GROMACS .gro file of N, CA and C in nm:
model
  486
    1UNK      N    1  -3.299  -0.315   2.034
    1UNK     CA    2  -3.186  -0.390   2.084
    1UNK      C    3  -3.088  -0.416   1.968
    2UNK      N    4  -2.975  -0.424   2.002
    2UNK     CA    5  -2.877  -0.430   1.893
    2UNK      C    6  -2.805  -0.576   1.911
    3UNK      N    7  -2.841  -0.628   1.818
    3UNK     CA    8  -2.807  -0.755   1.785
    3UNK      C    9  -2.633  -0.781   1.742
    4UNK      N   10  -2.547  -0.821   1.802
    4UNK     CA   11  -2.401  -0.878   1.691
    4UNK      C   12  -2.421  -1.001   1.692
    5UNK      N   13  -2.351  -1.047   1.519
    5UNK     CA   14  -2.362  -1.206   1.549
    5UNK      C   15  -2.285  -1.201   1.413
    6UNK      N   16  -2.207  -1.284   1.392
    6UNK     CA   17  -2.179  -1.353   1.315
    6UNK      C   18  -2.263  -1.397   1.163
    7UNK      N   19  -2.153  -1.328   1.055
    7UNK     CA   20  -2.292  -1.295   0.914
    7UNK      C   21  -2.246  -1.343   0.795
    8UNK      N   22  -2.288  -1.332   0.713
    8UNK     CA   23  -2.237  -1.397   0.545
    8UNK      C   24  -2.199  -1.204   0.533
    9UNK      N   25  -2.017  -1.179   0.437
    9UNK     CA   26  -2.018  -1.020   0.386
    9UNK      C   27  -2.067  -1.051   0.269
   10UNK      N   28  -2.143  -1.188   0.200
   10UNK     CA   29  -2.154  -1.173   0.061
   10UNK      C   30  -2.313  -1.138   0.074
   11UNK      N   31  -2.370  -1.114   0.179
   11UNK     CA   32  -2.504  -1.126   0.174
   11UNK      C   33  -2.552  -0.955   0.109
   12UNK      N   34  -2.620  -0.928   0.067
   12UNK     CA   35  -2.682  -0.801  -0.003
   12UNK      C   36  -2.608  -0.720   0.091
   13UNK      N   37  -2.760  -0.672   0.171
   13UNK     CA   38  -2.698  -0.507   0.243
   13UNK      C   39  -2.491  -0.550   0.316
   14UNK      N   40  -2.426  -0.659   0.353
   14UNK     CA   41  -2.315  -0.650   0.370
   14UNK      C   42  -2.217  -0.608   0.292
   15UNK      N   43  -2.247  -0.688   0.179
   15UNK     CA   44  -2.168  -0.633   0.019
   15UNK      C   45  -2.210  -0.514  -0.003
   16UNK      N   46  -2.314  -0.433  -0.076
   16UNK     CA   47  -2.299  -0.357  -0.077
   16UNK      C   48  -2.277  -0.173   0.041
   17UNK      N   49  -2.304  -0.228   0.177
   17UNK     CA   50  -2.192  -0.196   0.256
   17UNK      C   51  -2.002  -0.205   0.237
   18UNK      N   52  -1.945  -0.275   0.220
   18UNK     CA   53  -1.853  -0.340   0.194
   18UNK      C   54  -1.813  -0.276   0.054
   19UNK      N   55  -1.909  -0.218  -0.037
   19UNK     CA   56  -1.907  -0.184  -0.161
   19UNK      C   57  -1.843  -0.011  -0.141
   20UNK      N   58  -1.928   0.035  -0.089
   20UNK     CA   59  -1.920   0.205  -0.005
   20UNK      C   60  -1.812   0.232   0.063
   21UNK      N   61  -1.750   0.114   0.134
   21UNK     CA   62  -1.609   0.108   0.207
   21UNK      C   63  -1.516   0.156   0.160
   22UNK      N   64  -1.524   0.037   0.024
   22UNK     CA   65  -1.398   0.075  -0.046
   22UNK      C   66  -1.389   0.155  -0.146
   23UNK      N   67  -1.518   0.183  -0.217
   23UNK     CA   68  -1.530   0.322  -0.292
   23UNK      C   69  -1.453   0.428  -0.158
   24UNK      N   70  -1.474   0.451  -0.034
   24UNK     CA   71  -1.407   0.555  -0.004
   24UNK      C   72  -1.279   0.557   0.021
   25UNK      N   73  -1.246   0.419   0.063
   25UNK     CA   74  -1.093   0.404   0.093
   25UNK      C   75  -1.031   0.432  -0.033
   26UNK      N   76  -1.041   0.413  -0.159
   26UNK     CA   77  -1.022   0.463  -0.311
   26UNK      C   78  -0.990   0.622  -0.293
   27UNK      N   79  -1.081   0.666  -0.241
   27UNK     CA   80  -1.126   0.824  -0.276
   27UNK      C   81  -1.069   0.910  -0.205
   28UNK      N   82  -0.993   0.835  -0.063
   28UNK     CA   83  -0.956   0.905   0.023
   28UNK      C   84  -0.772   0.874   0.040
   29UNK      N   85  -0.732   0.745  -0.015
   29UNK     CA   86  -0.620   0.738   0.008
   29UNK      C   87  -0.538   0.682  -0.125
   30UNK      N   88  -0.384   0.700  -0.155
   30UNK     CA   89  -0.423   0.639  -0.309
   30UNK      C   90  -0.431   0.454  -0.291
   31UNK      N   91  -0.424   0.442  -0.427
   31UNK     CA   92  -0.443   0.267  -0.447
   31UNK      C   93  -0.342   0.186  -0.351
   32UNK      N   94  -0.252   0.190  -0.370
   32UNK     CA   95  -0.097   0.114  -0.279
   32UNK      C   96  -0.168   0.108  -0.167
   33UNK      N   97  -0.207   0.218  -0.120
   33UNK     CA   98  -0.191   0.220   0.059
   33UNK      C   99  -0.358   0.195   0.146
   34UNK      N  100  -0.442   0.127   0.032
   34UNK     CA  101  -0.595   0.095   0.063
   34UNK      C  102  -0.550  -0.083   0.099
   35UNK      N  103  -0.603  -0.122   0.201
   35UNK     CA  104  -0.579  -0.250   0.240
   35UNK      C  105  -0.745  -0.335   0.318
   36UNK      N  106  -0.827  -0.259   0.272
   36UNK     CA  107  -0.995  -0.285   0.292
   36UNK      C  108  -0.964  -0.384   0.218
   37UNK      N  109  -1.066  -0.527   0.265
   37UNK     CA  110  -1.138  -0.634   0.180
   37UNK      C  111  -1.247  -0.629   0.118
   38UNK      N  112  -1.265  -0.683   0.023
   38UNK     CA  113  -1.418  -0.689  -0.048
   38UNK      C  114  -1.444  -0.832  -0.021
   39UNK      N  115  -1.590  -0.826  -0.032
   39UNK     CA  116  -1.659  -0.972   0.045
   39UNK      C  117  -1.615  -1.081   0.021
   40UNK      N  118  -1.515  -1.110  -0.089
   40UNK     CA  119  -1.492  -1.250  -0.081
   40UNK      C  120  -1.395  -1.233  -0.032
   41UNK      N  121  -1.253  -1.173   0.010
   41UNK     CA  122  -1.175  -1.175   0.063
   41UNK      C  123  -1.219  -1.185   0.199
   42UNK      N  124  -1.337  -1.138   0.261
   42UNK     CA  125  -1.391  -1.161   0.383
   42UNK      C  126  -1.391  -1.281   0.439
   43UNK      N  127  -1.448  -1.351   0.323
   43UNK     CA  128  -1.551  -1.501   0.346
   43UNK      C  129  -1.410  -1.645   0.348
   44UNK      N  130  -1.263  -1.563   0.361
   44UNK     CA  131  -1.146  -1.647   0.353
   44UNK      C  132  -1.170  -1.687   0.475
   45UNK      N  133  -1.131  -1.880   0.525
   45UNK     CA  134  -1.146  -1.966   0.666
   45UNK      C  135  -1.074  -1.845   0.759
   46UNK      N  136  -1.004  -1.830   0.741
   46UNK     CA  137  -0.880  -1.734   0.840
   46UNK      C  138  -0.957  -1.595   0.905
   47UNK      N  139  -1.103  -1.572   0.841
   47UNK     CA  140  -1.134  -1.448   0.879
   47UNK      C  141  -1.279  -1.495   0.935
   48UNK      N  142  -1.332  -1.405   1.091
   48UNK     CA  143  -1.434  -1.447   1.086
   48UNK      C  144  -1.493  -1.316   1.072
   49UNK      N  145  -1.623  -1.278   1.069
   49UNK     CA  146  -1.683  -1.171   1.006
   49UNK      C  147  -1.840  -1.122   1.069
   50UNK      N  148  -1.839  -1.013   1.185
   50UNK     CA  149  -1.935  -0.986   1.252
   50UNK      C  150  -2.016  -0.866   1.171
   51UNK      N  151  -2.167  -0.835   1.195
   51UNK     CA  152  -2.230  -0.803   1.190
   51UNK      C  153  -2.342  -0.715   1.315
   52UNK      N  154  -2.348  -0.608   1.266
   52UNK     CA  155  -2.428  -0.553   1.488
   52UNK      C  156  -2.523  -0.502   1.337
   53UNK      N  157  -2.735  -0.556   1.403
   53UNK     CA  158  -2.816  -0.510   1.336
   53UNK      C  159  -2.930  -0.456   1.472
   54UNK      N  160  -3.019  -0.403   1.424
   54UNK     CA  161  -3.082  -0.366   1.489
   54UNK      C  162  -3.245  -0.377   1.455
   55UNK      N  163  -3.338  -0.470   1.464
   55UNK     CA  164  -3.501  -0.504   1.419
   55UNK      C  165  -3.427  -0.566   1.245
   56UNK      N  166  -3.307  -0.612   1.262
   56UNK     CA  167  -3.267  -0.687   1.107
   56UNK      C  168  -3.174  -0.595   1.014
   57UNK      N  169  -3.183  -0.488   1.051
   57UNK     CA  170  -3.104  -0.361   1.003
   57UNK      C  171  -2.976  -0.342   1.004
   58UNK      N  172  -2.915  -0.363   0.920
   58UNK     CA  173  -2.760  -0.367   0.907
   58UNK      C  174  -2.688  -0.191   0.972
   59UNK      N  175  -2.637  -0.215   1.096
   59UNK     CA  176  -2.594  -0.054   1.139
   59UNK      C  177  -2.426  -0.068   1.115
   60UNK      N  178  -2.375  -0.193   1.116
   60UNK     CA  179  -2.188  -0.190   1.129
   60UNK      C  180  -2.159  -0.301   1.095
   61UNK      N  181  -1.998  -0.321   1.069
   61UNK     CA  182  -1.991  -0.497   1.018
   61UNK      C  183  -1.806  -0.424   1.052
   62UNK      N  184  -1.746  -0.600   1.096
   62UNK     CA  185  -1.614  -0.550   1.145
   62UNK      C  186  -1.595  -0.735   1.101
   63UNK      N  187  -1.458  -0.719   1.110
   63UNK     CA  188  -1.391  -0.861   1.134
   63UNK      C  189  -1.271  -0.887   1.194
   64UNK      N  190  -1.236  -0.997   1.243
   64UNK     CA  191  -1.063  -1.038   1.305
   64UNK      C  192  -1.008  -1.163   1.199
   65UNK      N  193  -0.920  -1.111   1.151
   65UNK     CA  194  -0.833  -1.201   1.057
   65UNK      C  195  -0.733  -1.266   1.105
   66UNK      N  196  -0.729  -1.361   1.198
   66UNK     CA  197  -0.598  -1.447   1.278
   66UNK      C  198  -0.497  -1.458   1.199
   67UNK      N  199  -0.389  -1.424   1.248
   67UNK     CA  200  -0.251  -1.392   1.161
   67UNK      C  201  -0.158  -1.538   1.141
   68UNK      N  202  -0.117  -1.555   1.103
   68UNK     CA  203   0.028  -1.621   1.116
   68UNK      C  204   0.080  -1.676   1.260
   69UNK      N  205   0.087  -1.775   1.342
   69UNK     CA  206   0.155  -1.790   1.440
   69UNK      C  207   0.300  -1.776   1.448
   70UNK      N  208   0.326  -1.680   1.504
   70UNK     CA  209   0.495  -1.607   1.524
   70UNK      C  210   0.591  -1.727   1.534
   71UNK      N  211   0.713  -1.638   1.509
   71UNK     CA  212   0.848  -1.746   1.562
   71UNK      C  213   0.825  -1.749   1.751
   72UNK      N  214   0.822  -1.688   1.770
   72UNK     CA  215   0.758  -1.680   1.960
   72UNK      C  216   0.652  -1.763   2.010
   73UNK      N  217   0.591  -1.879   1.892
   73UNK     CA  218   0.504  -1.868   1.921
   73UNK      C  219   0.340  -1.790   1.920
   74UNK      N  220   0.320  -1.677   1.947
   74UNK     CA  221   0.226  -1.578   1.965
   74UNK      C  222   0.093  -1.578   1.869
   75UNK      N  223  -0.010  -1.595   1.905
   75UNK     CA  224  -0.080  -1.614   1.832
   75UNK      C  225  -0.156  -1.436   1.831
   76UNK      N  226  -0.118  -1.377   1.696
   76UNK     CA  227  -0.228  -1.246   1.719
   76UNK      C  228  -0.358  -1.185   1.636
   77UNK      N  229  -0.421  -1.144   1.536
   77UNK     CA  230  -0.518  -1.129   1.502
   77UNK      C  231  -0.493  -0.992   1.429
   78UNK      N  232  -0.618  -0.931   1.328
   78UNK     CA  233  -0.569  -0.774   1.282
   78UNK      C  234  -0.720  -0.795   1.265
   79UNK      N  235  -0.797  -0.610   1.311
   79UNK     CA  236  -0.936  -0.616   1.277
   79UNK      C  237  -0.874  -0.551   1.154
   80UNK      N  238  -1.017  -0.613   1.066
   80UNK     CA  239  -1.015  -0.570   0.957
   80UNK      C  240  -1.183  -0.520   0.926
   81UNK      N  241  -1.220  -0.437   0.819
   81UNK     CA  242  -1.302  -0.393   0.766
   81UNK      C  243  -1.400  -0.341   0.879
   82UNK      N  244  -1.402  -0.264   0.991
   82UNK     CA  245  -1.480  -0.168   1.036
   82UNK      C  246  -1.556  -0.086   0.967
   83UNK      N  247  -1.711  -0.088   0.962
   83UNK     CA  248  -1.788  -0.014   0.912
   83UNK      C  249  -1.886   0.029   0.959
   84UNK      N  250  -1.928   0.139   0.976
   84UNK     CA  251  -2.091   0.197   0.991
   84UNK      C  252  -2.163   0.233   0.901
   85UNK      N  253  -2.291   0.218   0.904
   85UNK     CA  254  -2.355   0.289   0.828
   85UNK      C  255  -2.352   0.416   0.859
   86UNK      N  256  -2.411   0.528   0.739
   86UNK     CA  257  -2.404   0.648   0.758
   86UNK      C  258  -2.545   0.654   0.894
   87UNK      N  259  -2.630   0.580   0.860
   87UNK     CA  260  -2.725   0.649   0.946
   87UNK      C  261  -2.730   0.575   1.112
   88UNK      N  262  -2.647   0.505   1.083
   88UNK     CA  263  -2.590   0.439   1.272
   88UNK      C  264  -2.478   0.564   1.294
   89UNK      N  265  -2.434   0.628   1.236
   89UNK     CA  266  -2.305   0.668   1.331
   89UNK      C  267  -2.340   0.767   1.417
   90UNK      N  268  -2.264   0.775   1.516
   90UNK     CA  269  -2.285   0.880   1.634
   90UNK      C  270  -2.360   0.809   1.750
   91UNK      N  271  -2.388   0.651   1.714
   91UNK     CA  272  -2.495   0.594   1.840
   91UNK      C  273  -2.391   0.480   1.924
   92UNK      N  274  -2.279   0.492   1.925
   92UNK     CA  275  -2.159   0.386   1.947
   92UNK      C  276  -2.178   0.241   1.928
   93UNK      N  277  -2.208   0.250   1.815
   93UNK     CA  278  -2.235   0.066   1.737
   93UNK      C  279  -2.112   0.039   1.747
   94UNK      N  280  -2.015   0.116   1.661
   94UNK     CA  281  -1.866   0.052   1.664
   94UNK      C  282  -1.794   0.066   1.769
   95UNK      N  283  -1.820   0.093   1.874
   95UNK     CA  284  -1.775   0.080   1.994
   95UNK      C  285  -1.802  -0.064   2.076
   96UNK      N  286  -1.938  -0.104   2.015
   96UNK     CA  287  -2.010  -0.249   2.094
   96UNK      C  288  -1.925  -0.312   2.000
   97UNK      N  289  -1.980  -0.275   1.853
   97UNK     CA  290  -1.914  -0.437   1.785
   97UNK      C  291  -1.723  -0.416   1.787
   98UNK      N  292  -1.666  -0.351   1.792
   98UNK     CA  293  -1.518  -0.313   1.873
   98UNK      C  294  -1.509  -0.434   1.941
   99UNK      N  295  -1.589  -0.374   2.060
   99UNK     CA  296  -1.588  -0.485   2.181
   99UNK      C  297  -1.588  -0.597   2.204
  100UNK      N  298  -1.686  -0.640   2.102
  100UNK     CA  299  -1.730  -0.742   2.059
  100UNK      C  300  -1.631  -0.871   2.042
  101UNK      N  301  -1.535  -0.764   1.893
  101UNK     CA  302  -1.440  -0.845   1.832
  101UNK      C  303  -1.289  -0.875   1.939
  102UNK      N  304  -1.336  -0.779   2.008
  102UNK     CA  305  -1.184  -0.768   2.161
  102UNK      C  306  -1.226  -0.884   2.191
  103UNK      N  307  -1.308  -0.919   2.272
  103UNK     CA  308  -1.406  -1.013   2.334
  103UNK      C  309  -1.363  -1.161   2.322
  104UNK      N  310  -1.361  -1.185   2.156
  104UNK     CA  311  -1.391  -1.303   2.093
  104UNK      C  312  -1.245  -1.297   2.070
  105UNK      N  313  -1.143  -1.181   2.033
  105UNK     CA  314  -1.008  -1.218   2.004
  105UNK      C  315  -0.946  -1.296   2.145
  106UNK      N  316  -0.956  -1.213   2.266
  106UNK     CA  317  -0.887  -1.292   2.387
  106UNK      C  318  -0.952  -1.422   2.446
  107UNK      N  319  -1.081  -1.444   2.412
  107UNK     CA  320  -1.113  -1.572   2.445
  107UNK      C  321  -1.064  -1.665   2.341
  108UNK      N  322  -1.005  -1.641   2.233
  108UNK     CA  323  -0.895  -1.740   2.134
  108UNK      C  324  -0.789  -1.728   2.195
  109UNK      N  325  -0.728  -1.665   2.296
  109UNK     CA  326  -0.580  -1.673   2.319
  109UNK      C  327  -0.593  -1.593   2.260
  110UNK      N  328  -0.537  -1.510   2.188
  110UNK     CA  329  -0.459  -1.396   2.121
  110UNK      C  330  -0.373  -1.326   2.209
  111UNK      N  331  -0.275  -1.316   2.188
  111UNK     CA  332  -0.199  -1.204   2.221
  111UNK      C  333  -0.234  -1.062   2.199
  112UNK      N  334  -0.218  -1.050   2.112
  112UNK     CA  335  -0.241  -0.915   2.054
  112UNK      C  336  -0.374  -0.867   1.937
  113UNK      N  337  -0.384  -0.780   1.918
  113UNK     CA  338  -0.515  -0.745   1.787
  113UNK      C  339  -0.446  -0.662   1.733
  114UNK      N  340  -0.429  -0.633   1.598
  114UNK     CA  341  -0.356  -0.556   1.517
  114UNK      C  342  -0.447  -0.470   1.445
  115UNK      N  343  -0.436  -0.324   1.431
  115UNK     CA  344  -0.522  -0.281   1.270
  115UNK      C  345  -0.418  -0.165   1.211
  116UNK      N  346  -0.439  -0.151   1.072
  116UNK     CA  347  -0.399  -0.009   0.982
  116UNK      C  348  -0.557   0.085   0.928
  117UNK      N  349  -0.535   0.137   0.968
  117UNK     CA  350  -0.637   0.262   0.914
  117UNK      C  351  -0.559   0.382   0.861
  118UNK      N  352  -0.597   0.492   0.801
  118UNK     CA  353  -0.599   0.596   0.715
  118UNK      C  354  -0.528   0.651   0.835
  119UNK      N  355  -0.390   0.782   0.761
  119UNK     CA  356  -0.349   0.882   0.826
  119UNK      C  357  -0.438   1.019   0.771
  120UNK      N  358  -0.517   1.009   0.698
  120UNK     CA  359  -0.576   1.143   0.647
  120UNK      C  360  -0.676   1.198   0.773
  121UNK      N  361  -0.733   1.332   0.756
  121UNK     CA  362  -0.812   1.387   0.843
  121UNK      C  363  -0.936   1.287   0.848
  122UNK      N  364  -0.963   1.227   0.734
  122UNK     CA  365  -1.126   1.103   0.685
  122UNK      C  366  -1.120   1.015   0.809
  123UNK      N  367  -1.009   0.963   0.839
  123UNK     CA  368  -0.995   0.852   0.958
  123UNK      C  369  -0.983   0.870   1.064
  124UNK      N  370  -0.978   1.016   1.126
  124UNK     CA  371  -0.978   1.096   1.278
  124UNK      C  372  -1.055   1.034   1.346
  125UNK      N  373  -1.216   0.998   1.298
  125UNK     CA  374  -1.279   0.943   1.412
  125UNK      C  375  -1.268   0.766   1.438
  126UNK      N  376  -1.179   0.710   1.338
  126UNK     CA  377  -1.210   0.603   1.380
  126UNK      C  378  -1.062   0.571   1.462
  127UNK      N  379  -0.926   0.679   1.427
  127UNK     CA  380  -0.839   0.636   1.508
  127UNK      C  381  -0.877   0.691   1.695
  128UNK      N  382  -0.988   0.755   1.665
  128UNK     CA  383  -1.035   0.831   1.837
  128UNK      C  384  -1.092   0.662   1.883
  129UNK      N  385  -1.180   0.624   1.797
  129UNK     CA  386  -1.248   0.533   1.862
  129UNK      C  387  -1.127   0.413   1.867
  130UNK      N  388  -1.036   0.391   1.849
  130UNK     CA  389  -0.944   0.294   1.913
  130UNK      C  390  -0.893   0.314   1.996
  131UNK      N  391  -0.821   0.424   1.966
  131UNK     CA  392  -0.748   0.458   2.104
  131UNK      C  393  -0.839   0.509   2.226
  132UNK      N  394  -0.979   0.530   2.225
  132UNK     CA  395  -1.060   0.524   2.336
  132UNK      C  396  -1.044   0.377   2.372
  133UNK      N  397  -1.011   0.296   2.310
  133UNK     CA  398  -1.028   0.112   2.329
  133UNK      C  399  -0.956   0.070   2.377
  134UNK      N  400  -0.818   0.189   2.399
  134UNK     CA  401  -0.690   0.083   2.473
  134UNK      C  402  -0.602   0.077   2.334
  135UNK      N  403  -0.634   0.069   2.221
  135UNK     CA  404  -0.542   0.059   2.099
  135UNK      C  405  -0.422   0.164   2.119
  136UNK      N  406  -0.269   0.173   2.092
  136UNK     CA  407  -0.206   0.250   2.063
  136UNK      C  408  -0.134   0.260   1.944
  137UNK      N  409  -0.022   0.281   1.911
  137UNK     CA  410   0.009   0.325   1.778
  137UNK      C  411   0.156   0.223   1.789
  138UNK      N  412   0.172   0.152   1.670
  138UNK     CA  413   0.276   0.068   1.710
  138UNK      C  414   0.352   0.050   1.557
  139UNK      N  415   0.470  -0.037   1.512
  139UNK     CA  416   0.554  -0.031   1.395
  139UNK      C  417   0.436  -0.141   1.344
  140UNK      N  418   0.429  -0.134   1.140
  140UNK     CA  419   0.349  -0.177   1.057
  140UNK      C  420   0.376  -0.362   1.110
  141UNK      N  421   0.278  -0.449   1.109
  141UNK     CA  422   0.303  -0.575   1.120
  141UNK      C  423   0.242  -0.694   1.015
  142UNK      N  424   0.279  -0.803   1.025
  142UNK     CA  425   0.215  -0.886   0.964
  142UNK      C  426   0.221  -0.845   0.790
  143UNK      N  427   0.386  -0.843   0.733
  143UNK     CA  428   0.426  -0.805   0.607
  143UNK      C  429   0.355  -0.647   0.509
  144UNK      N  430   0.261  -0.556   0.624
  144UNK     CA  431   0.274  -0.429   0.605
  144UNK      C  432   0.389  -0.351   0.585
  145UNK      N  433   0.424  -0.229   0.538
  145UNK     CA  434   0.591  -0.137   0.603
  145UNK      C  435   0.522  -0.039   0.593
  146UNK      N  436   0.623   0.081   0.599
  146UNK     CA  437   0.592   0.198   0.657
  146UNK      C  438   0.497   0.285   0.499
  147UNK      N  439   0.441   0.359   0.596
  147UNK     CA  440   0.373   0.397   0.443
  147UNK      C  441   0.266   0.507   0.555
  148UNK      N  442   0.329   0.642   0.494
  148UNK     CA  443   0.339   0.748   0.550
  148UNK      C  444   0.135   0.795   0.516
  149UNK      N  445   0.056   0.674   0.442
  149UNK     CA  446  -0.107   0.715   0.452
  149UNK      C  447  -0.211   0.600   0.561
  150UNK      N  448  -0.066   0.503   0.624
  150UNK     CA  449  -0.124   0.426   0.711
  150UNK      C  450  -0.078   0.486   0.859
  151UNK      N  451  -0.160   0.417   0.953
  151UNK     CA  452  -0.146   0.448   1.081
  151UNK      C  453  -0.150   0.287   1.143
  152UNK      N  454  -0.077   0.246   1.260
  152UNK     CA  455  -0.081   0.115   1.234
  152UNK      C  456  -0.094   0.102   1.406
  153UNK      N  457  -0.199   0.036   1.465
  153UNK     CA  458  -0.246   0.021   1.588
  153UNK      C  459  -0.241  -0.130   1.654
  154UNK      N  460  -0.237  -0.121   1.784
  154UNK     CA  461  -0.234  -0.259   1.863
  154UNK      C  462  -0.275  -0.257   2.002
  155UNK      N  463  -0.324  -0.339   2.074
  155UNK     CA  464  -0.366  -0.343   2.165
  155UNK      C  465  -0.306  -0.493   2.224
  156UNK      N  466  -0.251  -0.466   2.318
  156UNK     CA  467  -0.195  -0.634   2.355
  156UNK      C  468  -0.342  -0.691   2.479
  157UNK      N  469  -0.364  -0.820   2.418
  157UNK     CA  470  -0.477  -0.881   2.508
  157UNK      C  471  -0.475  -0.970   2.650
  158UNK      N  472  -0.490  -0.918   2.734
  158UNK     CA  473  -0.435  -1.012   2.850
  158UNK      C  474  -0.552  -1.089   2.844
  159UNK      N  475  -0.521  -1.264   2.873
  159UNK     CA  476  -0.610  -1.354   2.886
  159UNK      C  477  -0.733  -1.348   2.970
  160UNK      N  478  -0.821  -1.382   2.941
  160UNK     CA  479  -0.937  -1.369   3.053
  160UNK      C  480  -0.913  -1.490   3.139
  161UNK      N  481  -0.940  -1.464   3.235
  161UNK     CA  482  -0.916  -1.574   3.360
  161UNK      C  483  -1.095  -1.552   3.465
  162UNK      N  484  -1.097  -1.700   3.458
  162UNK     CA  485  -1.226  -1.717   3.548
  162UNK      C  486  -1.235  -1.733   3.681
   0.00000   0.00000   0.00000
């Protein structure tokens, strides 16, 4: 059974998860245009920070960073730090914990969920797995700009109603 819940990123296997992240975001895109957190930037009030394990086993770790409340009003969110392990992928962990974080963004109100990921071929599967989510492709937000190695996604959240 696959467990999500809510985790410390400073805890061992998270950090050094979290460690592997950004060694690749390094490797794959240059410095300017890498916008991954490392665990203490995680552990900021503004961010909360999920975890999906499985018998205790760290398989993915994602977070929603609540933005700025707009001149409109609007309250919206940006996932940040999506990860799998190498040996979870292909079993749709990041599809649950995705969900997960959708889940928990519209039961805050949110308007919207924001993310930037990689324009290189490295990030193909994770821009598939958004836009399987409803994510589409929208202008850079939340003091990002254009920057021809980001791809910049949104999904607007309609409220849940009981």
């Amino acid at each position: 059974m696959i467990d999500i819940g809510l985790d410390d990123p400073a805890q061992e296997d998270v950090r050094l998860l979290l460690e592997e992240h950004l060694a690749d975001m390094y490797a794959t895109s240059p410095a300017e245009s890498v916008h991954a957190l490392d665990h203490s930037a995680l552990s900021r009030p503004e961010i909360t920070f999920w975890t999906a394990r499985e018998n205790g086993i760290l398989l993915a770790c994602g977070a929603l960073k609540e933005l700025p409340v707009g001149a409109d009003g609007a309250k919206e969110g940006e996932l940040k730090s999506m990860r799998t392990t190498h040996a979870a992928r292909g079993r749709g962990i990041a599809g649950l914990l995705l969900a997960a974080i959708v889940c928990e963004a519209r039961g805050r109100g949110l308007s919207r969920l924001c993310l930037e990921t990689g324009s290189e071929d490295y990030f193909a599967t994770a821009r598939r797995l958004y836009l399987r989510h409803g994510f589409t492709e929208c202008p850079p937000f939340a003091g990002y700009v254009p920057d021809p190695n980001s791809v910049f996604m949104s999904l607007e959240l309609v409220p849940l109603t009981l």
